[in-house]
Coordinates of C-alpha atoms in Angstrom, one line a residue:
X1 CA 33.7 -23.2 -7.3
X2 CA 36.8 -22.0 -5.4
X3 CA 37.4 -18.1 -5.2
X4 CA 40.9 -19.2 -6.9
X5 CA 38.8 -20.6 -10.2
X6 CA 36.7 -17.7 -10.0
X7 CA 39.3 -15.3 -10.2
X8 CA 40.6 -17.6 -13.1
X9 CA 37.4 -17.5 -14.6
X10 CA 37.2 -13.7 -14.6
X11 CA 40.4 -13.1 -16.2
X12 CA 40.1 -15.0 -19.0
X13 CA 36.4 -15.0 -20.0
X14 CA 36.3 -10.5 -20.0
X15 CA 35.1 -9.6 -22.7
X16 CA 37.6 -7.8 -25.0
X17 CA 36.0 -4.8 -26.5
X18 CA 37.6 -2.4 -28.5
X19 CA 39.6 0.8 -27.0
X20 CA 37.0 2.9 -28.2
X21 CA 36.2 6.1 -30.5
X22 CA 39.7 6.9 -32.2
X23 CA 40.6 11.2 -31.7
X24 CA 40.3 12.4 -35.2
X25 CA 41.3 15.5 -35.0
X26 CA 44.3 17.1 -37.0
X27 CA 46.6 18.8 -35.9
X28 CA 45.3 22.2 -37.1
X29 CA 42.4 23.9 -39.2
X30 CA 43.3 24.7 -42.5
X31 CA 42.1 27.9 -43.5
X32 CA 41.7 30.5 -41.1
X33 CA 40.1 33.8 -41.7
X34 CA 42.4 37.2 -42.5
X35 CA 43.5 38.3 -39.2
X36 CA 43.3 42.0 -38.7
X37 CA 43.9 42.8 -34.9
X38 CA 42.7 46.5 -35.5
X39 CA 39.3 45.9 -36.5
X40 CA 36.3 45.4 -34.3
X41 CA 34.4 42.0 -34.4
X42 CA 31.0 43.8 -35.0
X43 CA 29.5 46.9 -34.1
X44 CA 28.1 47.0 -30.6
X45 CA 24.3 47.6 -31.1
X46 CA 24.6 44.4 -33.5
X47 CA 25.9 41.5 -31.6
X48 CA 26.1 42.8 -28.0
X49 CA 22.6 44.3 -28.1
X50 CA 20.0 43.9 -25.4
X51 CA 17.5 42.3 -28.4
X52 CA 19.7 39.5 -29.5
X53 CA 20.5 38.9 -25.9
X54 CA 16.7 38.9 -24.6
X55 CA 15.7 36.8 -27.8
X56 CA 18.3 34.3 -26.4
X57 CA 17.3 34.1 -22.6
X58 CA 13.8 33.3 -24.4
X59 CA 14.1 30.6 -26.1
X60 CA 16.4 29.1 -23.2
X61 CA 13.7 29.6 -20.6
X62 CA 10.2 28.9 -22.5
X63 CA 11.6 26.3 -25.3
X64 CA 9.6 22.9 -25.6
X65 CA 12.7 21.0 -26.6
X66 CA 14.9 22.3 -23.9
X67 CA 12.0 21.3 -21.5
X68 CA 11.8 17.6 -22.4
X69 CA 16.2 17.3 -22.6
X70 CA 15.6 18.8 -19.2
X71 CA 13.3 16.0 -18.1
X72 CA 15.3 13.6 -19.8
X73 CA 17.7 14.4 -17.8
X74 CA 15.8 14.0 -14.6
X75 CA 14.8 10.7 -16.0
X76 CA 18.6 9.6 -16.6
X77 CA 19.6 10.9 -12.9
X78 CA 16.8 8.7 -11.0
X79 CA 17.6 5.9 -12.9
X80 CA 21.4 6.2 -12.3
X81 CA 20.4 6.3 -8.7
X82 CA 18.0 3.2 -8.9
X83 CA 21.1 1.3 -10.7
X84 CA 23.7 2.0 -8.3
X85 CA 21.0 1.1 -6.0
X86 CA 20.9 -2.2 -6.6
X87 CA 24.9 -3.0 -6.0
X88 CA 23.5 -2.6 -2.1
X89 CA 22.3 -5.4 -0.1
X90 CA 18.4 -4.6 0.4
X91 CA 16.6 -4.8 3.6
X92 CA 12.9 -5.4 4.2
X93 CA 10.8 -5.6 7.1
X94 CA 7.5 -7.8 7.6
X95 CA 4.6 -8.2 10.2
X96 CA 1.6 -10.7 9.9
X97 CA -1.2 -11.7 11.9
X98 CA -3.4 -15.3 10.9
X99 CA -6.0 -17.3 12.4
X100 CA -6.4 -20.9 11.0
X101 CA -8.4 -23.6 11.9
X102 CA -6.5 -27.3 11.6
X103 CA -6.3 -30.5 13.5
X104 CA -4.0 -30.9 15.9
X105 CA -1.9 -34.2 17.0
X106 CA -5.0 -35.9 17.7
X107 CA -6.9 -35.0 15.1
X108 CA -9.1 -32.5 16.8
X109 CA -10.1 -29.4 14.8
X110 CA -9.3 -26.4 16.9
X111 CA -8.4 -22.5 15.9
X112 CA -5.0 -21.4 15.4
X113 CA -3.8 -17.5 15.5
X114 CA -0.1 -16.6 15.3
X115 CA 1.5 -13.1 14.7
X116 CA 5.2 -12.8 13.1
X117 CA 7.5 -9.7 13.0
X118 CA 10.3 -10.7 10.7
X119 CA 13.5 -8.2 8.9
X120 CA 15.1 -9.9 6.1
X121 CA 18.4 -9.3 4.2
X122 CA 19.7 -10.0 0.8
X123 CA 22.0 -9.3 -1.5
X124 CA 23.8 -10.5 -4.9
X125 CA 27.4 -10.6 -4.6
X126 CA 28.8 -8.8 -8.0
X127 CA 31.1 -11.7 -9.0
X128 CA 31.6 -10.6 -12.4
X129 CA 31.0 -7.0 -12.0
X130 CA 27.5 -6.7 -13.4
X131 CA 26.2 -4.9 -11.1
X132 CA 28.8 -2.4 -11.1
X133 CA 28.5 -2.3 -15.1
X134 CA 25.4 -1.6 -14.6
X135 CA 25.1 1.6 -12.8
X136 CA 28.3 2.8 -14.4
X137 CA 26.0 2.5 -17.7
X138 CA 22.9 4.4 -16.4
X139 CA 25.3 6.9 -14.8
X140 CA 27.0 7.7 -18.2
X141 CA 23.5 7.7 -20.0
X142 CA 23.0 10.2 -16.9
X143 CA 26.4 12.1 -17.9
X144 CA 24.9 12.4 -22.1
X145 CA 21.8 13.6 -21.0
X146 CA 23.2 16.3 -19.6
X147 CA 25.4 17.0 -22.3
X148 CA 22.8 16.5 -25.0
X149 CA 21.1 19.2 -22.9
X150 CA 24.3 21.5 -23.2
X151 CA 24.3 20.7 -27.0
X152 CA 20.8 21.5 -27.4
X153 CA 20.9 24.7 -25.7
X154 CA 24.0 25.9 -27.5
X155 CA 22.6 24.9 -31.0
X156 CA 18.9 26.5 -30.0
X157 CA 20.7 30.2 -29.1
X158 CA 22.8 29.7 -32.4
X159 CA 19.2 29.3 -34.5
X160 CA 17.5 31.9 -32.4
X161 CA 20.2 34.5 -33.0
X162 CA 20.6 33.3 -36.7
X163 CA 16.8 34.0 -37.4
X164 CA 17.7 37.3 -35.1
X165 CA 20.1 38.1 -37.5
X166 CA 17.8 37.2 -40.9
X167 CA 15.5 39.3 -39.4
X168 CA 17.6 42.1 -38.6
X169 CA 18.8 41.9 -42.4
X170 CA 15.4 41.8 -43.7
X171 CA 14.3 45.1 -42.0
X172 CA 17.2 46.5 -43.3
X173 CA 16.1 46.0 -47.3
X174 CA 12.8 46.4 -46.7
X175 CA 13.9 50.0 -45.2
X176 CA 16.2 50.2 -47.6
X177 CA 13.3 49.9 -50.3
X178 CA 10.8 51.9 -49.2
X179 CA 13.7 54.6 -48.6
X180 CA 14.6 54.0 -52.3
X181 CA 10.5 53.9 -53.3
X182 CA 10.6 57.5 -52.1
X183 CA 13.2 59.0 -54.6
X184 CA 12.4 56.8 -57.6
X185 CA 9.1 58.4 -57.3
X186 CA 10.8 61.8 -56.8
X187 CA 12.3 61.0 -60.2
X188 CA 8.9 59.2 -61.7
X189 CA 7.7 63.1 -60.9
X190 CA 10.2 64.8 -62.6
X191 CA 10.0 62.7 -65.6
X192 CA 6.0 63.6 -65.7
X193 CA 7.4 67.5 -65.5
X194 CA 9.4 67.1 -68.3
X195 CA 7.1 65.3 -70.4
X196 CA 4.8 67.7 -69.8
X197 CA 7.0 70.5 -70.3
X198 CA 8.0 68.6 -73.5
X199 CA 11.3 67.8 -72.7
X200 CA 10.9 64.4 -72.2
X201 CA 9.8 61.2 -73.8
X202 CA 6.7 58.7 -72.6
X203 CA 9.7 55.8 -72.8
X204 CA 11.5 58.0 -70.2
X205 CA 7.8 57.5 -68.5
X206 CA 7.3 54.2 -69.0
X207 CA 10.7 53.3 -67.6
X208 CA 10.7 55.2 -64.3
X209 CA 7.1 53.9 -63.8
X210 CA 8.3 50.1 -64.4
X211 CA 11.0 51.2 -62.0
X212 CA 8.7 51.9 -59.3
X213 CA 6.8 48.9 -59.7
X214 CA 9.3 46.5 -59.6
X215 CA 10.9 48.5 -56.3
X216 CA 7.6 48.3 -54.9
X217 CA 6.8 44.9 -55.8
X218 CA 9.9 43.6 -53.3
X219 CA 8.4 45.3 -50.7
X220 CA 5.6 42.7 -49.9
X221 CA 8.0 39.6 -50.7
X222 CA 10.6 41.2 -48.0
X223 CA 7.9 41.7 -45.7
X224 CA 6.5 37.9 -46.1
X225 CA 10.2 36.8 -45.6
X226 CA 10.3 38.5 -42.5
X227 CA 6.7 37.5 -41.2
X228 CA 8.6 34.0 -41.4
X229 CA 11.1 34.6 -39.9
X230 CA 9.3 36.5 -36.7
X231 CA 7.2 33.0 -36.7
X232 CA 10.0 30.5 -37.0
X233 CA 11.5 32.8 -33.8
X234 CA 8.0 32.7 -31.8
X235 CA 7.9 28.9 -31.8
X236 CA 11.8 28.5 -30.7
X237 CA 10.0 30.9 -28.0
X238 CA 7.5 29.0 -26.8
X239 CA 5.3 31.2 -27.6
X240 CA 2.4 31.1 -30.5
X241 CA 3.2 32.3 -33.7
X242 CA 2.5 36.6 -33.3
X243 CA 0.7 38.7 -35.4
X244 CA 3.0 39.3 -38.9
X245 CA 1.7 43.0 -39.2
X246 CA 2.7 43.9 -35.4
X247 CA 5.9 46.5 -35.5
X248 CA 8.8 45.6 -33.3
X249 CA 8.8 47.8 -30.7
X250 CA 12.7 47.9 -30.4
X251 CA 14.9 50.4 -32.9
X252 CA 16.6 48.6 -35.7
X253 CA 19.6 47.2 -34.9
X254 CA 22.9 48.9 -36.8
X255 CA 24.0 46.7 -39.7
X256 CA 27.8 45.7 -38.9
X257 CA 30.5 47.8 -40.8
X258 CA 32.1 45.7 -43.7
X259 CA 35.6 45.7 -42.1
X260 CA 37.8 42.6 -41.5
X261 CA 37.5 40.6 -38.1
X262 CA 39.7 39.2 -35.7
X263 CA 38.7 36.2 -33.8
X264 CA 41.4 35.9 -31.4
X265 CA 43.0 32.9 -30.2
X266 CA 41.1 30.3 -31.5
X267 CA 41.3 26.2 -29.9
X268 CA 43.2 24.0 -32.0
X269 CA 40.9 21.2 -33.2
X270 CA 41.5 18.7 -30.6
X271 CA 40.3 21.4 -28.0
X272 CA 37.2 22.2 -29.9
X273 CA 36.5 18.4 -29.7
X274 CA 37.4 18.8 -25.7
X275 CA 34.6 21.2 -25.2
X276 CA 32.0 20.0 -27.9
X277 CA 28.7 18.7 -25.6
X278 CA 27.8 17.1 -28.9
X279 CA 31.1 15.1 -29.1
X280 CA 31.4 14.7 -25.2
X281 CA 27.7 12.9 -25.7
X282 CA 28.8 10.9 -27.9
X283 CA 31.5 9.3 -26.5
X284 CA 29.3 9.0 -22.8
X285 CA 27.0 6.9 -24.8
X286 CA 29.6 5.2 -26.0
X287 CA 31.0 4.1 -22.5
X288 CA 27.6 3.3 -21.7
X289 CA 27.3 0.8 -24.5
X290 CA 30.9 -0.6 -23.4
X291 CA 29.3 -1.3 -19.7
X292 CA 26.1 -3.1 -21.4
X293 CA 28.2 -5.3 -22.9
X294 CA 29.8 -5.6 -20.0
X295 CA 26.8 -6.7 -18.1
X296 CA 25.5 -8.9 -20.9
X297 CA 28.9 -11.0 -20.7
X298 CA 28.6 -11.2 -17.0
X299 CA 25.1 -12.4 -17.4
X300 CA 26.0 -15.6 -19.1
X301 CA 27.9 -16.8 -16.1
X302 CA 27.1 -18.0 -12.0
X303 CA 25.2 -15.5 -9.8
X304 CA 25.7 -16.2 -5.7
X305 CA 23.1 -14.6 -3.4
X306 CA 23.0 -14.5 -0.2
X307 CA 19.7 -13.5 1.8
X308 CA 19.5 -13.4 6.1
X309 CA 16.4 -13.3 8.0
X310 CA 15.3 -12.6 11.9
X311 CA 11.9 -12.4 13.5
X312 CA 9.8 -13.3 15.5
X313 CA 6.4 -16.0 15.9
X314 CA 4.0 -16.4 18.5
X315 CA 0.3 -17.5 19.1
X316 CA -0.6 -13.9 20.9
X317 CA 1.0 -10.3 20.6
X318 CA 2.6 -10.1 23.9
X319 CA 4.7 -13.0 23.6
X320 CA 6.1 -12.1 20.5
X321 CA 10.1 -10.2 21.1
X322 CA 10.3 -13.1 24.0
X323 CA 13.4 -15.7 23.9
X324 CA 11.2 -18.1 22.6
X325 CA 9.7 -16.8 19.6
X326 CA 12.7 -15.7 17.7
X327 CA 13.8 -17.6 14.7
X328 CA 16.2 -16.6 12.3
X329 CA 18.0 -17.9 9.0
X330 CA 20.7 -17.3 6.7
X331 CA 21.2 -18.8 3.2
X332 CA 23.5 -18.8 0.1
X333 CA 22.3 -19.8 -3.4
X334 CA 24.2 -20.5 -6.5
X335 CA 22.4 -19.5 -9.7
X336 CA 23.4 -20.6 -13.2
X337 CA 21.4 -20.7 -16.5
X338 CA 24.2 -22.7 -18.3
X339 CA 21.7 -24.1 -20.9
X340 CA 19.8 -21.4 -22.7
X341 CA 20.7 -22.6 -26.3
X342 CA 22.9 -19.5 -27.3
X343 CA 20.0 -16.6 -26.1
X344 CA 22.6 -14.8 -23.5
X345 CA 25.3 -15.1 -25.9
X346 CA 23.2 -13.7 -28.7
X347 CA 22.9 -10.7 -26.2
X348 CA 26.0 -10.3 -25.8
X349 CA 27.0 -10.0 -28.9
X350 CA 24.0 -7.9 -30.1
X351 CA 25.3 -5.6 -27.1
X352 CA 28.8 -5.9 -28.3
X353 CA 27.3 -5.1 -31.7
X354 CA 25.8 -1.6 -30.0
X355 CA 28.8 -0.9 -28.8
X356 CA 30.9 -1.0 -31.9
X357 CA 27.7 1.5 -33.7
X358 CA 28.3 3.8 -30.3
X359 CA 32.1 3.9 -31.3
X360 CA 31.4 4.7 -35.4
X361 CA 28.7 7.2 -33.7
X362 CA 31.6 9.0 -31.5
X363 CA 33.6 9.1 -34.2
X364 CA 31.0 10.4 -36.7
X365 CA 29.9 13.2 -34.0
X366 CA 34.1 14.5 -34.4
X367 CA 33.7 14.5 -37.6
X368 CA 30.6 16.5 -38.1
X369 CA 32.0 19.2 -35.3
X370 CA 35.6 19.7 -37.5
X371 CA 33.3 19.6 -40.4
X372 CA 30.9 22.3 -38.7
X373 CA 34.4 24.4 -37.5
X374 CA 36.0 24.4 -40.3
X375 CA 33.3 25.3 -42.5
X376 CA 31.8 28.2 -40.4
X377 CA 35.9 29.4 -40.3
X378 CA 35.8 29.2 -44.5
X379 CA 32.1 30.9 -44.6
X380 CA 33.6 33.8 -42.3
X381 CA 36.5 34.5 -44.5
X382 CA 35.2 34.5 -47.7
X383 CA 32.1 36.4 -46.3
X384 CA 34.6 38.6 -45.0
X385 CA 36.6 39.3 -48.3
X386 CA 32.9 39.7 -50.4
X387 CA 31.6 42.2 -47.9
X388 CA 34.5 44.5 -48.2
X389 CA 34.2 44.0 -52.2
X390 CA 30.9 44.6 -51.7
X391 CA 31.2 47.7 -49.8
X392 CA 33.3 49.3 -52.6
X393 CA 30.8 48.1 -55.2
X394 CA 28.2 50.3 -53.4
X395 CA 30.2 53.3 -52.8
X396 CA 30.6 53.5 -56.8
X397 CA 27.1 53.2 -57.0
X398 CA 26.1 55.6 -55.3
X399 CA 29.0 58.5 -57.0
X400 CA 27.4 56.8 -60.3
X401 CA 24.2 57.5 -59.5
X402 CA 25.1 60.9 -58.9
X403 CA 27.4 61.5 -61.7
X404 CA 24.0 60.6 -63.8
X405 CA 21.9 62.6 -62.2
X406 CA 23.9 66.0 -62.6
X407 CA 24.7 64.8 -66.4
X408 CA 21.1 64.0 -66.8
X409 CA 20.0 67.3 -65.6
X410 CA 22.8 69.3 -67.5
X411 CA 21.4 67.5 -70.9
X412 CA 24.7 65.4 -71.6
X413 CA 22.9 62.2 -70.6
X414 CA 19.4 60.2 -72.0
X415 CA 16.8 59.8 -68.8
X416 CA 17.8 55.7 -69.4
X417 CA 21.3 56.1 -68.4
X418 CA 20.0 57.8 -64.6
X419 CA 17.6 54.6 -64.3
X420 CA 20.2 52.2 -64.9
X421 CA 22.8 53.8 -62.7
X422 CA 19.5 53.6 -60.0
X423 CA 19.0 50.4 -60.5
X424 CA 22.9 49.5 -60.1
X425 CA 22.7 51.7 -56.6
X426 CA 19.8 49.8 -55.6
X427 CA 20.9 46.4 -56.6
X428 CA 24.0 47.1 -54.7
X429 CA 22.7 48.5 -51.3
X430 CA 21.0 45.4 -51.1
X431 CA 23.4 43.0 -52.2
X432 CA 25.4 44.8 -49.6
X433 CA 23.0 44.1 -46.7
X434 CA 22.7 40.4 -47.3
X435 CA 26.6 40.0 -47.7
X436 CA 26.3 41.7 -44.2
X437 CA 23.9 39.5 -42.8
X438 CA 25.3 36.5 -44.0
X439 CA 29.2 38.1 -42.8
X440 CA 27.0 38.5 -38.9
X441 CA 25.1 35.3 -39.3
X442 CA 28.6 33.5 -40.4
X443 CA 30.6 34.7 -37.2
X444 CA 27.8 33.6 -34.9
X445 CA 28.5 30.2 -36.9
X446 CA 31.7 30.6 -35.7
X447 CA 30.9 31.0 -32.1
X448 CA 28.3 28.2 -32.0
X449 CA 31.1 25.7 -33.7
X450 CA 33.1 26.4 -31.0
X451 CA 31.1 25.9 -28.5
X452 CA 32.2 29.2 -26.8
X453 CA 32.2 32.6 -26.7
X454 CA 35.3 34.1 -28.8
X455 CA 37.3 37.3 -27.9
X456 CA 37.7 39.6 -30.9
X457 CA 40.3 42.3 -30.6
X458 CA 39.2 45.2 -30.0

């Protein structure tokens, strides 16, 4: 076969795979949250704090999962090396030593011993670029590994600090209760004085006392939720799951103020998919299907090796390396499998057929990261507009709460009227510390979407 046919041969039998994942990103994100340049992101203590930021190099340095992507990744690398490896020609060297016993000429048995010292050469010339294929698939399963890494990291922190955050929230309300356990007993006491003093009623009894218990009764179901929480945190950790009843040892993080955030300068959608490892991965394994099928169509066609040799034979040691002894070879072979009935063409197209579920995969992984953007960008805003609602509701609360006290202790107002306003400020404080918890938790969402740190005006 002349280089001309080959060439020939090359250009027209390529296989013609698709142009690969389509960019699916619009133009821009449809709802953004209320900008407000003058308000700080969070408070300091919250997000910036020395706990979040130590639960985060944690989990980076003692998580399982981020040990095996690490290896992985090692694994990829060597055999990326191995692959573009074998485009080289390989060289060997060889040494023997024999002693035979044979007839010679005339028939007469006598002992043989020969030594050899040989180097041999081959190596497969890459007509149809498998070789090539071939390494430049290992080397982008090489290049997902690492980003599956990336993504990996990014979406462990984004957990750790989430749970962080949970946790954060859930010390808050149980505080919050115990706080409030203290002065509905302060009130279950002066309801006992006035029922004594016979001023009051045993319903007014009754009902501060079922107040108590049902404010004490959320104590242990807050403290279970965060004994979860701690655990779900220990194992991201690498550590074993800690003792529930153990106090943190760090103060309690400030809850953030419910004021409006500004994000910044957000990337339009087609730069979040630039800098999403997730997405990035996705399309390296999607390259790496495209040079499988590559080397499955080159396997259907001609191979030509070629393979040298040079040594040296001789009946003693110390004449081999002489004039005499050396022998030497070179060779060309021509390999081709042309009648497998269909099985390299079935793996071709079963490759071609991984590389089109690569592409849908790519395309899928944008999808899920606008999905994730755009979402965590709605779950700020509207968290951002409930936790300012929410903030006023607890402010009336609490002027209610006070309004029916004083009424209640002038005699304008029944002892039911300063329980319910009670229970309205309590209901509300807490209400407020979950919409502030989910408003922290939804702009680390936010972050973690992007991929990236954002600046917030300050």
């Amino acid at each position: 076969m002349t280089p001309l046919a080959l060439a020939a041969l090359v250009g027209c039998a390529a296989p013609g795979l698709s142009s690969g994942p389509a960019n699916l990103a619009p133009e821009k994100f449809a709802q953004l949250p209320p900008a407000n340049p003058g308000a700080a992101t969070m408070t300091q203590a919250f997000v910036d704090s020395a706990q979040l930021q130590r639960v985060v190099d944690e989990v980076l340095a003692n998580n399982r999962d981020l040990r095996a992507s690490a290896a992985r990744l090692k694994q990829a690398e060597a055999l990326a090396t191995a692959a573009g490896a074998q485009r080289l020609p390989t060289v060997g060297l060889g040494a023997s030593a024999s002693r035979q016993r044979a007839p010679n000429d005339q028939g007469v048995f006598r002992n043989f011993t020969s030594y050899g010292v040989n180097a041999t050469a081959g190596w497969e010339v890459d007509l149809w670029g498998r070789a090539a294929a071939n390494a430049q698939a290992a080397s982008r399963d090489a290049e997902g590994a690492a980003l599956d890494r990336d993504a990996a990291q990014l979406s462990l922190a984004g957990t750790a600090l989430n749970l962080q955050t949970q946790l954060i929230g859930l010390g808050h309300r149980l505080k919050l209760a115990k706080e409030t356990l203290v002065v509905q007993n302060q009130l279950l006491d002066l309801v006992k004085a006035r029922v004594g003093a016979g001023r009051g009623t045993a319903l007014d009894q009754a009902r501060a006392e079922a107040l108590v218990a049902q404010t004490s009764a959320s104590v242990p179901a807050l403290r279970n939720a965060a004994c979860l929480t701690r655990l779900q945190l220990d194992v991201l950790r690498g550590q074993a799951p800690a003792d529930c009843d153990k106090a943190d040892s760090d103060p309690l993080p400030a809850m953030p103020e419910p004021r409006l955030v500004s994000l910044g300068t957000l990337p339009d959608p087609a730069g979040l998919l630039a800098q999403r490892p997730d997405v990035k991965a996705a399309a390296a394994r999607a390259q790496a299907a495209a040079s499988r099928a590559h080397v499955a169509w080159a396997a259907r066609w001609p191979s030509i090796g070629l393979t040298g040799q040079i040594g040296w034979s001789a009946g003693s040691a110390g004449d081999l390396f002489k004039s005499g002894t050396q022998i030497h070879s070179i060779a060309a072979a021509l390999n081709w499998n042309f009648l497998d009935f269909g099985a390299r063409k079935a793996e071709e197209s079963a490759a071609r057929a991984g590389y089109e579920a690569a592409v849908a995969n790519a395309e899928q992984a944008q999808l899920t990261a606008l999905q994730d953007a755009q979402g965590s960008l709605s779950t700020l805003r509207e968290t951002e507009l409930q936790a300012t609602a929410q903030a006023t509701a607890a402010e009336a609360t609490v002027r209610a709460r006070e309004l029916a006290l004083k009424r209640f202790d002038a005699g304008v107002t029944d002892f039911y009227a300063l329980l319910t306003a009670e229970q309205d400020r309590l209901a509300a404080a807490d209400a407020l510390i979950q919409v502030q918890t989910q408003r922290a938790a939804a702009l680390l969402g936010v972050h973690k979407a992007f991929a990236a740190r954002l600046t917030a005006a300050q």
